[in-house]
PDB file of C-alpha atoms in Angstrom:
ATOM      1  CA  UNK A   1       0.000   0.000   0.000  1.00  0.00           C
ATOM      2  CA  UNK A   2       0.863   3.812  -0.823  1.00  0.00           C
ATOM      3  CA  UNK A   3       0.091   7.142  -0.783  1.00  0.00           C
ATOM      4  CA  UNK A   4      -1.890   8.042  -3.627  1.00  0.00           C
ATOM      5  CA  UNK A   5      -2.831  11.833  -2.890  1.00  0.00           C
ATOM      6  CA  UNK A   6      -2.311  14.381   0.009  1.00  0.00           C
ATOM      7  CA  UNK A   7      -4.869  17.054   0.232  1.00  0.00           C
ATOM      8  CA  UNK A   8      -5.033  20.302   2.870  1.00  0.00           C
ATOM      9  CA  UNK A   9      -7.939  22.808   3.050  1.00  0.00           C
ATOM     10  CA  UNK A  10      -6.275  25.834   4.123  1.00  0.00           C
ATOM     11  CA  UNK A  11      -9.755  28.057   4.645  1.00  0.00           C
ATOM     12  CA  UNK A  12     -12.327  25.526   6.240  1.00  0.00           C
ATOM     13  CA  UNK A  13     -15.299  24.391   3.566  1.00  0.00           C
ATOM     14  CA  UNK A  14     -13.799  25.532   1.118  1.00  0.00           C
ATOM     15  CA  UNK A  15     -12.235  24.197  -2.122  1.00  0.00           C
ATOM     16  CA  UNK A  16      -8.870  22.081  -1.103  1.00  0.00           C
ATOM     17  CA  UNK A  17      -5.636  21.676  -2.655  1.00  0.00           C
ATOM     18  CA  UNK A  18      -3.895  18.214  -3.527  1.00  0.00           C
ATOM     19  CA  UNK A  19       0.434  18.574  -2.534  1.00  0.00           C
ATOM     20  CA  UNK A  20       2.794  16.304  -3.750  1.00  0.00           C
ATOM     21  CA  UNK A  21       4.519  16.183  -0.371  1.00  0.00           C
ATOM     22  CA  UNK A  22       3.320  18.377   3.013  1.00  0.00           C
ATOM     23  CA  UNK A  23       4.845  18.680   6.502  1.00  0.00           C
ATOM     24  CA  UNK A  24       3.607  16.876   9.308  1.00  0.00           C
ATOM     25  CA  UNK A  25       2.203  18.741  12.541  1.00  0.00           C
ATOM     26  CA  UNK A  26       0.456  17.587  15.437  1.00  0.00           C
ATOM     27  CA  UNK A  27      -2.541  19.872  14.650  1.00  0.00           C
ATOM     28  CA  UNK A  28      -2.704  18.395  11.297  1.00  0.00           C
ATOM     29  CA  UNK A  29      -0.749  19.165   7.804  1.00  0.00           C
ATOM     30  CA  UNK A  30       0.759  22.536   7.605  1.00  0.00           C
ATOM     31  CA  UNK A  31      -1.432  25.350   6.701  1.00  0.00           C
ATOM     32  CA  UNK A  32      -4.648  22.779   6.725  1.00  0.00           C
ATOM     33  CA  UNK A  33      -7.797  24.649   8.110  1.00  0.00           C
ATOM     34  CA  UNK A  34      -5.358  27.136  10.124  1.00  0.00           C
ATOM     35  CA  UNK A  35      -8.611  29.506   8.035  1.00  0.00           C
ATOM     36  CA  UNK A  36     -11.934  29.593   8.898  1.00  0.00           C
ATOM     37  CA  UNK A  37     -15.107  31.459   8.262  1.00  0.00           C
ATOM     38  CA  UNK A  38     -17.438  33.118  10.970  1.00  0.00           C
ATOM     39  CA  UNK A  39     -20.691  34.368  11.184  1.00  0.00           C
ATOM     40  CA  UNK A  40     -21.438  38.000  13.377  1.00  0.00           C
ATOM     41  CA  UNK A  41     -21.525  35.273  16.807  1.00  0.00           C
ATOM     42  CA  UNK A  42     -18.217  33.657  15.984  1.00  0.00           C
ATOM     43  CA  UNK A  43     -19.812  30.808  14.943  1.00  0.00           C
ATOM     44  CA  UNK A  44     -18.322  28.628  12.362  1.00  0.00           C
ATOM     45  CA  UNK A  45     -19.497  28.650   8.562  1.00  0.00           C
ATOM     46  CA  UNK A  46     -19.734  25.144   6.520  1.00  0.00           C
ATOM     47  CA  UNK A  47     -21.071  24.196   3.114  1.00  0.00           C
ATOM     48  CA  UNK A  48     -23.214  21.796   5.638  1.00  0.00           C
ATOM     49  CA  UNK A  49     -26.134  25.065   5.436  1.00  0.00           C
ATOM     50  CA  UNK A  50     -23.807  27.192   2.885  1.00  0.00           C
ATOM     51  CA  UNK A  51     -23.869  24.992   0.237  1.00  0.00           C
ATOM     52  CA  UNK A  52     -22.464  27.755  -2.329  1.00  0.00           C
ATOM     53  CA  UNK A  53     -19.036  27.992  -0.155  1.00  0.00           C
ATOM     54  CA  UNK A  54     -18.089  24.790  -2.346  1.00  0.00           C
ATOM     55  CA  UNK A  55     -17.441  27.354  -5.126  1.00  0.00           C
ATOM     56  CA  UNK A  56     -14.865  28.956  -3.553  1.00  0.00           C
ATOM     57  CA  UNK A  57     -11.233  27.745  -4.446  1.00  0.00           C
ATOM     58  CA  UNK A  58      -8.343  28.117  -2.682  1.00  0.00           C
ATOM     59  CA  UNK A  59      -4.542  28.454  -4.018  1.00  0.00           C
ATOM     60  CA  UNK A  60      -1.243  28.293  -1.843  1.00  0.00           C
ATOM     61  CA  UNK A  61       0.995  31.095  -3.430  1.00  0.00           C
ATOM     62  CA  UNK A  62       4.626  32.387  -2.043  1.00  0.00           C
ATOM     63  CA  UNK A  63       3.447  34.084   0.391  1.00  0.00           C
ATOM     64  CA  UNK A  64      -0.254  33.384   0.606  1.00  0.00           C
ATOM     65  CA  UNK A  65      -3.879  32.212  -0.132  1.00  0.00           C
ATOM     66  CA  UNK A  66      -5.435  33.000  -3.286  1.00  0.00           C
ATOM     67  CA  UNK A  67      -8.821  32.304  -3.008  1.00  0.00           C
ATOM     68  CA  UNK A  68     -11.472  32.746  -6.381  1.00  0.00           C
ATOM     69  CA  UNK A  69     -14.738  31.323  -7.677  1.00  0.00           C
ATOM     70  CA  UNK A  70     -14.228  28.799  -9.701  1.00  0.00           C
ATOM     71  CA  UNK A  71     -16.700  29.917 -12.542  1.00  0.00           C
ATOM     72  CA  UNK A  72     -15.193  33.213 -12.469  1.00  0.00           C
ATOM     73  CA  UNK A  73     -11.193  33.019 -11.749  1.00  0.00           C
ATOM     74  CA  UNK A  74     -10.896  36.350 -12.473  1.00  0.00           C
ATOM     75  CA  UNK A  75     -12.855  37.371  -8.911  1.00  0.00           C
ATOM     76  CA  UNK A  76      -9.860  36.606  -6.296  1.00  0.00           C
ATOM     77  CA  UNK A  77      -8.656  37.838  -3.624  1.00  0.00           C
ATOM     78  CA  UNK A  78      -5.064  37.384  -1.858  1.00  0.00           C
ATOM     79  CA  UNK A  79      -4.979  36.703   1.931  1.00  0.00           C
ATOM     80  CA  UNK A  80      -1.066  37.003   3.361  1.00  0.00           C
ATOM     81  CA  UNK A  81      -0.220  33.838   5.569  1.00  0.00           C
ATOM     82  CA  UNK A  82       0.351  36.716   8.414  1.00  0.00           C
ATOM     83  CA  UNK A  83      -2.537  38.344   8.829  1.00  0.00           C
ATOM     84  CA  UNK A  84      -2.971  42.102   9.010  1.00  0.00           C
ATOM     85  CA  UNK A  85      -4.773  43.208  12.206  1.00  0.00           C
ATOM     86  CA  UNK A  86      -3.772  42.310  15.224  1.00  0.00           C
ATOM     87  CA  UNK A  87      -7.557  41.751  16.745  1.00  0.00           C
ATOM     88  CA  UNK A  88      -8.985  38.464  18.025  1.00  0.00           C
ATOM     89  CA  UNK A  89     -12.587  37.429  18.537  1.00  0.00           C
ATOM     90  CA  UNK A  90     -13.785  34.436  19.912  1.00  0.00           C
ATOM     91  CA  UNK A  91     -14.674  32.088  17.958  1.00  0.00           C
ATOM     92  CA  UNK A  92     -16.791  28.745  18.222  1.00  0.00           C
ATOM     93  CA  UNK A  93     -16.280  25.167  16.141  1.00  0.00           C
ATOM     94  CA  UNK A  94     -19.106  23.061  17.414  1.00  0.00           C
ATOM     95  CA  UNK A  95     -18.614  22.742  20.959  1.00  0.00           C
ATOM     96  CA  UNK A  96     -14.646  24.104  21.107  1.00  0.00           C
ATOM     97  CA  UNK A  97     -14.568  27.878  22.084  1.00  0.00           C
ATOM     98  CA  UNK A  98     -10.555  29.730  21.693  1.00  0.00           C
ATOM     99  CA  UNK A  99      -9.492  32.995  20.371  1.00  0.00           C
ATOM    100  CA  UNK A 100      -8.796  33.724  16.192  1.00  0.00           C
ATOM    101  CA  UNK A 101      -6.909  36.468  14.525  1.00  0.00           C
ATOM    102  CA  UNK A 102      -9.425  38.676  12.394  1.00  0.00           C
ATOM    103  CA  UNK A 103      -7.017  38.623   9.493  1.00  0.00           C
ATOM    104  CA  UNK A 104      -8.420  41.510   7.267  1.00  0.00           C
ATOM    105  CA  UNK A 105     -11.448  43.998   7.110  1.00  0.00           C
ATOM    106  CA  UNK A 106     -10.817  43.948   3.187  1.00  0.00           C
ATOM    107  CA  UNK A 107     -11.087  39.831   3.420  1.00  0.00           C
ATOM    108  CA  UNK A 108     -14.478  39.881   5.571  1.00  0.00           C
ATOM    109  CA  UNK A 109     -16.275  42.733   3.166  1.00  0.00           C
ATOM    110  CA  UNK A 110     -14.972  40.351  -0.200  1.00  0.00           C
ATOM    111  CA  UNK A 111     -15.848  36.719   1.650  1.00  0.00           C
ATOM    112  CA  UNK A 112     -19.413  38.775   2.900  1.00  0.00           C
ATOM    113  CA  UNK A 113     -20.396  39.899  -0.759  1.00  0.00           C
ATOM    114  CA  UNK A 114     -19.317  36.312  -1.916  1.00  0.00           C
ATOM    115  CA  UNK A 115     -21.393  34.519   0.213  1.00  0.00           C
ATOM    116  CA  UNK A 116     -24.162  37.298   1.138  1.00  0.00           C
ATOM    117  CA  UNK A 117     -23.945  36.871   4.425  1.00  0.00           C
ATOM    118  CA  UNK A 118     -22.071  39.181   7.252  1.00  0.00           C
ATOM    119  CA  UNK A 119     -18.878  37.383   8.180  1.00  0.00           C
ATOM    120  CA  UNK A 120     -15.557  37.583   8.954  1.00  0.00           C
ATOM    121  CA  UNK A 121     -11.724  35.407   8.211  1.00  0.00           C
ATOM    122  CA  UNK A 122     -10.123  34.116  11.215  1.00  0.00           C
ATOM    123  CA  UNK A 123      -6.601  32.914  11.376  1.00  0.00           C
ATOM    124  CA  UNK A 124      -5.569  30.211  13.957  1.00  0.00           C
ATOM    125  CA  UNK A 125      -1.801  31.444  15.499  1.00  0.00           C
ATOM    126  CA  UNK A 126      -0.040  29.106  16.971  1.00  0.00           C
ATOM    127  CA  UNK A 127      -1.095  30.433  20.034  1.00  0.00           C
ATOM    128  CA  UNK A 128      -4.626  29.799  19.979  1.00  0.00           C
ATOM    129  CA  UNK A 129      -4.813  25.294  20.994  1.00  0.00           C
ATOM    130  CA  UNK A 130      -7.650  23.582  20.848  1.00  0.00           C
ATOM    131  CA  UNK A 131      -7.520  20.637  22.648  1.00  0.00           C
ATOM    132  CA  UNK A 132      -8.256  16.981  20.332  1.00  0.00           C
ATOM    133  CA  UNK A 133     -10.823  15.102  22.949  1.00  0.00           C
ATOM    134  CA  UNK A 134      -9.268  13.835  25.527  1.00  0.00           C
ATOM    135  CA  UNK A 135     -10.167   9.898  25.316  1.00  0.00           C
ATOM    136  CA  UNK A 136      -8.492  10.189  22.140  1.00  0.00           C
ATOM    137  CA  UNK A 137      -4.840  11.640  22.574  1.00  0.00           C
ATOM    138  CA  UNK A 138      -1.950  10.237  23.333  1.00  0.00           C
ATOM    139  CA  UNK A 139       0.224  13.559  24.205  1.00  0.00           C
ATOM    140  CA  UNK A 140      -2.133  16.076  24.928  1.00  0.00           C
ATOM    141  CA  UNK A 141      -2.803  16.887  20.888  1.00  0.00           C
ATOM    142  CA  UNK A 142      -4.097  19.969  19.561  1.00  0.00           C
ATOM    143  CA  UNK A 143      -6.025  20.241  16.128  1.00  0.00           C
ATOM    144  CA  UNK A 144      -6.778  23.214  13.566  1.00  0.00           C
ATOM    145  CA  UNK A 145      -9.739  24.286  12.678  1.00  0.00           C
ATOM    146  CA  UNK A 146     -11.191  20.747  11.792  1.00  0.00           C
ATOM    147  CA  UNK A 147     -13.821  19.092  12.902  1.00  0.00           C
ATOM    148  CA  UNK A 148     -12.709  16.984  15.430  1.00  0.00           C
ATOM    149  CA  UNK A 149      -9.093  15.731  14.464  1.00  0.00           C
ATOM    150  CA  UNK A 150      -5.874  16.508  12.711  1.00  0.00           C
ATOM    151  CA  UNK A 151      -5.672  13.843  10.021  1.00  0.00           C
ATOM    152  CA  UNK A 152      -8.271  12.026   7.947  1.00  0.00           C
ATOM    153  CA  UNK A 153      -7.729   8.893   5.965  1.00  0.00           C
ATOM    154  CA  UNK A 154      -9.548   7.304   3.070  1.00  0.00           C
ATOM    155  CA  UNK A 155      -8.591   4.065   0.822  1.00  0.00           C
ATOM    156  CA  UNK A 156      -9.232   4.672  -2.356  1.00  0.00           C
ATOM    157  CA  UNK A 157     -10.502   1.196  -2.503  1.00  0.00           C
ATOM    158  CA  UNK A 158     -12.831   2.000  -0.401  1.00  0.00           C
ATOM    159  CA  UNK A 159     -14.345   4.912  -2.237  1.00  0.00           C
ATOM    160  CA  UNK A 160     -14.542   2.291  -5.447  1.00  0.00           C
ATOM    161  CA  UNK A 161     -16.520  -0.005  -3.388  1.00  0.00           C
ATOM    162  CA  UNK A 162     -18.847   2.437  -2.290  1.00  0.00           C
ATOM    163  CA  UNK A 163     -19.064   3.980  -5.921  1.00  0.00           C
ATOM    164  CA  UNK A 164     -20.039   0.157  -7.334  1.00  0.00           C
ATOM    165  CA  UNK A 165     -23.413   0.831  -5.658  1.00  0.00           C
ATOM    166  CA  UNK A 166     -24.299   4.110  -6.832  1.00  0.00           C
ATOM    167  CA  UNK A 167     -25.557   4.779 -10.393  1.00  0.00           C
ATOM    168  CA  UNK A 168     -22.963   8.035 -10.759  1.00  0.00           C
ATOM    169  CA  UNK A 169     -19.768   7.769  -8.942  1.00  0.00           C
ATOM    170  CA  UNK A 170     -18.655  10.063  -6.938  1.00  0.00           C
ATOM    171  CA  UNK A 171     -14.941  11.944  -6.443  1.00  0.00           C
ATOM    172  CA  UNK A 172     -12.842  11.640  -3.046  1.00  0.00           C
ATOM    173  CA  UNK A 173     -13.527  15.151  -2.779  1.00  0.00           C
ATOM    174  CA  UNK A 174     -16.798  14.587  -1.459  1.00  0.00           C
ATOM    175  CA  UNK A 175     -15.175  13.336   1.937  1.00  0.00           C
ATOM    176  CA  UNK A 176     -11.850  15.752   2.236  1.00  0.00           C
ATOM    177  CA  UNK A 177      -9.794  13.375   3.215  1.00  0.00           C
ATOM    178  CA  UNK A 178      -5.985  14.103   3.845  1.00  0.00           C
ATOM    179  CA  UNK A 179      -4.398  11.040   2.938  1.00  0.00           C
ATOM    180  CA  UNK A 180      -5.524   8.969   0.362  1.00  0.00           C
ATOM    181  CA  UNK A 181      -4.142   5.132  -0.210  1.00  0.00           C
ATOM    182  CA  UNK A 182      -4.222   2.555  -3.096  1.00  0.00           C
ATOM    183  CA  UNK A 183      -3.734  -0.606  -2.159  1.00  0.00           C
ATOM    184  CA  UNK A 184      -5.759  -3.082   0.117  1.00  0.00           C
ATOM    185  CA  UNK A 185      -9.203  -4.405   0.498  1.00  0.00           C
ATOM    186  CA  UNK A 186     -12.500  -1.458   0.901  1.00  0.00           C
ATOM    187  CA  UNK A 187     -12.556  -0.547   4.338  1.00  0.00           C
ATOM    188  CA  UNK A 188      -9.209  -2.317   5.255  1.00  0.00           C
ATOM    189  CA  UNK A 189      -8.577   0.735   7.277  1.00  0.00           C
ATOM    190  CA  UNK A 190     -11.139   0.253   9.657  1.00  0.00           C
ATOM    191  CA  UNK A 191      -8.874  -2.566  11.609  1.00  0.00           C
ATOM    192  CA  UNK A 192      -6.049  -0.314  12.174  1.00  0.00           C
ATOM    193  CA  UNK A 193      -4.774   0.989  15.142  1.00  0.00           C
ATOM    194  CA  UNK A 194      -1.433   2.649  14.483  1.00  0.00           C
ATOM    195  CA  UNK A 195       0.348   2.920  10.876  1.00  0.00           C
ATOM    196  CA  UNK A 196       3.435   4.613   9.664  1.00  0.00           C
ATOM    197  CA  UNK A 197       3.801   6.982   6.268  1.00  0.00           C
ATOM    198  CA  UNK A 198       7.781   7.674   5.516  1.00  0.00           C
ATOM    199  CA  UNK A 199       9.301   8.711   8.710  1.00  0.00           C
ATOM    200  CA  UNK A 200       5.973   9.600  10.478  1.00  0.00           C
ATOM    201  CA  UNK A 201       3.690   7.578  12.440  1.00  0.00           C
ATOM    202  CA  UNK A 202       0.229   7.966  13.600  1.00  0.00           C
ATOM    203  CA  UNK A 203      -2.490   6.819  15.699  1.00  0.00           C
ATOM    204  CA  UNK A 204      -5.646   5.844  14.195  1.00  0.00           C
ATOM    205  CA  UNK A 205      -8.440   7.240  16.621  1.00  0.00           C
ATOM    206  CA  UNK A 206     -11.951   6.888  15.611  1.00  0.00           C
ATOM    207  CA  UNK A 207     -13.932   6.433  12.267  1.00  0.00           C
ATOM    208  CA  UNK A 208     -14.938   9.375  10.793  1.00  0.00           C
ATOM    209  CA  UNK A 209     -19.042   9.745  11.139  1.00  0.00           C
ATOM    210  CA  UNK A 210     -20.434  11.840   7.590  1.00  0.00           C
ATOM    211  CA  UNK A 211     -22.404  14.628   7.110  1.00  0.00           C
ATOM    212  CA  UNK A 212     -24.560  16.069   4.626  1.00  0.00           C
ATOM    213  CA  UNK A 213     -21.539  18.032   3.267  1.00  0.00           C
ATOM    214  CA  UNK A 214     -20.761  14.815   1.417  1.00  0.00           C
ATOM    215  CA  UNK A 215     -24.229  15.464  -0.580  1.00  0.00           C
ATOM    216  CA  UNK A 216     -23.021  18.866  -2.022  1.00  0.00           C
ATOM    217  CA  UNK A 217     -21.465  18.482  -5.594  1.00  0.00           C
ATOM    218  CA  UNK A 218     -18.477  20.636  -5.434  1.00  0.00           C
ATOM    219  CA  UNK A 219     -18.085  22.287  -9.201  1.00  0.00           C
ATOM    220  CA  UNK A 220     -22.206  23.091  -8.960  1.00  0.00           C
ATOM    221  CA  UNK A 221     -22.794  23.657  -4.943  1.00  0.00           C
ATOM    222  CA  UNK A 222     -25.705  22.026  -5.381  1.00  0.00           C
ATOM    223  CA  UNK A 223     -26.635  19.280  -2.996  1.00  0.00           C
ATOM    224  CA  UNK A 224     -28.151  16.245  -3.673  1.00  0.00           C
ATOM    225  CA  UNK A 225     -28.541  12.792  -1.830  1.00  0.00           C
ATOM    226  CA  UNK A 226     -26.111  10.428  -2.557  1.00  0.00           C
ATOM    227  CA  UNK A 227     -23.475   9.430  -1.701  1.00  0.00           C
ATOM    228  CA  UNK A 228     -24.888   9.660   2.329  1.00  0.00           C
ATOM    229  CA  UNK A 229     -28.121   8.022   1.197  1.00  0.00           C
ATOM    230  CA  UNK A 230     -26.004   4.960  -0.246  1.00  0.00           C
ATOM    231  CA  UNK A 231     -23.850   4.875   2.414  1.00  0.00           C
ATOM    232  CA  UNK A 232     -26.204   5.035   5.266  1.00  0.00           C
ATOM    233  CA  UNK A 233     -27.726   1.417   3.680  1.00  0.00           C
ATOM    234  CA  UNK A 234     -24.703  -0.803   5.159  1.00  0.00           C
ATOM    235  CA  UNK A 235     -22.288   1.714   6.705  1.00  0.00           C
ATOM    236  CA  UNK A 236     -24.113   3.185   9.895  1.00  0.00           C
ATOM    237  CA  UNK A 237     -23.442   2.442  13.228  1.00  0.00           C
ATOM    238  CA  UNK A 238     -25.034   3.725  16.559  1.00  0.00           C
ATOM    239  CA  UNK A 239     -27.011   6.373  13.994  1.00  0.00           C
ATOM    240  CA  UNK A 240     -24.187   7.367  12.562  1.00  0.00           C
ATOM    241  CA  UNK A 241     -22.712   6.936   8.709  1.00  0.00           C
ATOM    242  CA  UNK A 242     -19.254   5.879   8.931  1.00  0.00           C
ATOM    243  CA  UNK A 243     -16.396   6.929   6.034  1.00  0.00           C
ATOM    244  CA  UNK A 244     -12.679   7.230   6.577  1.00  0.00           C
ATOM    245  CA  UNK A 245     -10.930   7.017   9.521  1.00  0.00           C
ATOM    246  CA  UNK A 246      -9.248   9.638  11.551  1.00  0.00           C
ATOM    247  CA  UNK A 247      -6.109  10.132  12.969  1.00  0.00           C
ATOM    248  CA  UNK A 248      -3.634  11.837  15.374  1.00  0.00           C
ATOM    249  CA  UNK A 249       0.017  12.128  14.357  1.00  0.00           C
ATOM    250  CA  UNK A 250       2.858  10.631  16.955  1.00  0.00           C
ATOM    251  CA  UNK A 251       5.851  11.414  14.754  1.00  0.00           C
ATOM    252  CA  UNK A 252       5.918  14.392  12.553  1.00  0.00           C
ATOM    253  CA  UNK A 253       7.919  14.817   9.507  1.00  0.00           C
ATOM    254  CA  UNK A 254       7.124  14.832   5.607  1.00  0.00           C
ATOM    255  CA  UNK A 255       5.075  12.769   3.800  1.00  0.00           C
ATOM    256  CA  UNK A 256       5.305  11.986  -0.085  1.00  0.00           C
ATOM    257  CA  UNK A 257       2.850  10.735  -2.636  1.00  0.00           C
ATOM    258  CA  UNK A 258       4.209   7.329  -3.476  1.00  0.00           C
ATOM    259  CA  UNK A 259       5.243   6.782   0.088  1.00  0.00           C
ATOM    260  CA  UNK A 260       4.413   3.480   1.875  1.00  0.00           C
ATOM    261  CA  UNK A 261       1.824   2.847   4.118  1.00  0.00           C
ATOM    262  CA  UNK A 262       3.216   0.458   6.945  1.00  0.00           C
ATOM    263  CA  UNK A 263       0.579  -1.629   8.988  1.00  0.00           C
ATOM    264  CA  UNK A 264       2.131  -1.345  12.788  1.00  0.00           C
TER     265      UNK A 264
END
C-alpha cells in the first residue's frame, strides 16, 4: 500500500488543494484549516447550510492564499499567511470555544459579498490550541480548525466499493480526506490501530461519522442525496454513517505521494 494523494484545506469548507509532499504537525498538515469562516456570533461557517461555499477555491501562493470562484477566476482575492490586524474574537467550532486572529477587514467585506452573508476570516496562530478530545490523545494533541481531528484517511478502494453501488460515482472530494491510499481491500482501514507513512507515524483514533456536506457536488454547490443516502444502507453504526478514519500524528515529519503505508 501507498500514498496516492495528500490534500489540505487551508480556509475551512472551502475548495482544497492536492500537494505532492506536506509537513507533518500535530494539529494536522501545515497550513490545513489554520482559516476559517465566521458568522457575526463567531460561529463557524460550513457548506453543511452554505452549500455555495463549495465554489470557492483556494490556491497556496509564495506568500499566501489566493482564493477565487471557480466559474469566475478572475474574482480573487489574496490573503497574506500573516494576517494584518492584530484583533482576536472568539470564535466557536461546534462545541470548542478559543481565540482567532481577524485577518483583514478587506477579506471579511470580499468573503461577505461572496457569500451574502455578514462574516468575517479568522486565522488560527499558533497560540490559539484547541484541545483533540481527551479519550483520544496520546500527548495532549491539539487540532486546527477541523472538525474533530488533525488527520483524515480514506482508501481509495474503499471509495470504489462504495461507488459500485451508486448509479454516478462520486470523487474523493466529497469526503476531504488528507491522505488517500491505493492498495488493500475497501474498508481495510477500519482494523487499524497505528500505521506509519515515511518517517511519520500515527495513531488511528476513531472512524470518521459523515455529514450532509458529502451530498453537495463541489463544481455546482448544489446538494443532492447520494453518496450519504447509499452509504447510510450498510455503513451506519449507533445512527451514525461511517467513512474514513481519523487520525492523530505521533511522529511528525514529511510525507510523499508514493510513500508506503506500513501496517504497525
Amino acid at each position: 500500500m501507498k500514498i496516492q494523494d495528500i490534500y489540505i484545506y487551508p480556509i475551512k469548507s472551502l475548495g482544497g488543494i492536492r500537494l505532492q509532499e506536506a509537513e507533518v504537525q500535530t494539529k494536522g498538515l501545515k497550513w490545513d484549516r489554520r482559516w476559517m469562516l465566521v458568522d457575526e456570533h463567531g460561529i463557524f461557517l460550513s457548506q453543511r447550510s452554505l452549500h455555495h461555499m463549495a465554489l470557492l477555491q483556494v490556491d497556496i501562493e509564495t506568500d499566501g492564499l489566493k482564493v477565487f470562484l471557480k466559474n469566475k477566476p478572475d474574482n480573487n482575492i489574496y490573503i497574506p499567511f500573516e494576517p494584518e490586524t492584530k484583533d482576536f474574537i472568539q470564535v466557536q467550532v461546534w462545541e470548542d470555544r478559543l481565540l482567532g486572529q481577524i485577518v483583514s477587514p478587506i477579506a471579511n467585506q470580499w468573503f461577505s459579498e461572496i457569500l451574502n452573508i455578514n462574516c468575517q476570516l479568522i486565522f488560527m496562530p499558533e497560540s490559539s490550541l484547541r484541545p483533540v478530545e481527551e479519550k483520544y490523545t496520546v500527548n495532549n494533541e491539539t487540532v486546527s480548525f477541523a472538525d474533530a481531528m488533525p488527520y483524515l484517511l480514506i482508501g481509495q478502494g474503499s471509495l470504489d466499493e462504495l461507488n459500485s453501488r451508486l448509479d454516478n460515482p462520486v470523487p474523493m472530494e466529497r469526503f476531504r480526506p488528507n491522505l488517500v491510499f491505493s492498495g488493500g481491500a475497501a474498508f481495510q482501514e477500519d482494523q487499524w490501530t497505528h500505521i506509519q507513512i515515511g518517517d511519520c507515524s500515527f495513531k488511528v483514533t476513531k472512524p470518521c461519522a459523515r455529514c450532509v456536506l458529502t451530498t453537495v457536488d463541489q463544481n455546482t454547490g448544489i446538494k443532492g442525496k447520494e453518496p450519504l443516502k447509499t452509504l447510510s444502507t450498510y455503513r451506519r453504526k449507533d445512527n451514525k454513517v461511517l467513512f474514513g478514519q481519523n487520525l492523530i500524528s505521533l511522529k511528525n515529519g514529511t510525507v510523499k505521494v508514493g510513500d508506503k503505508l506500513i501496517i504497525k
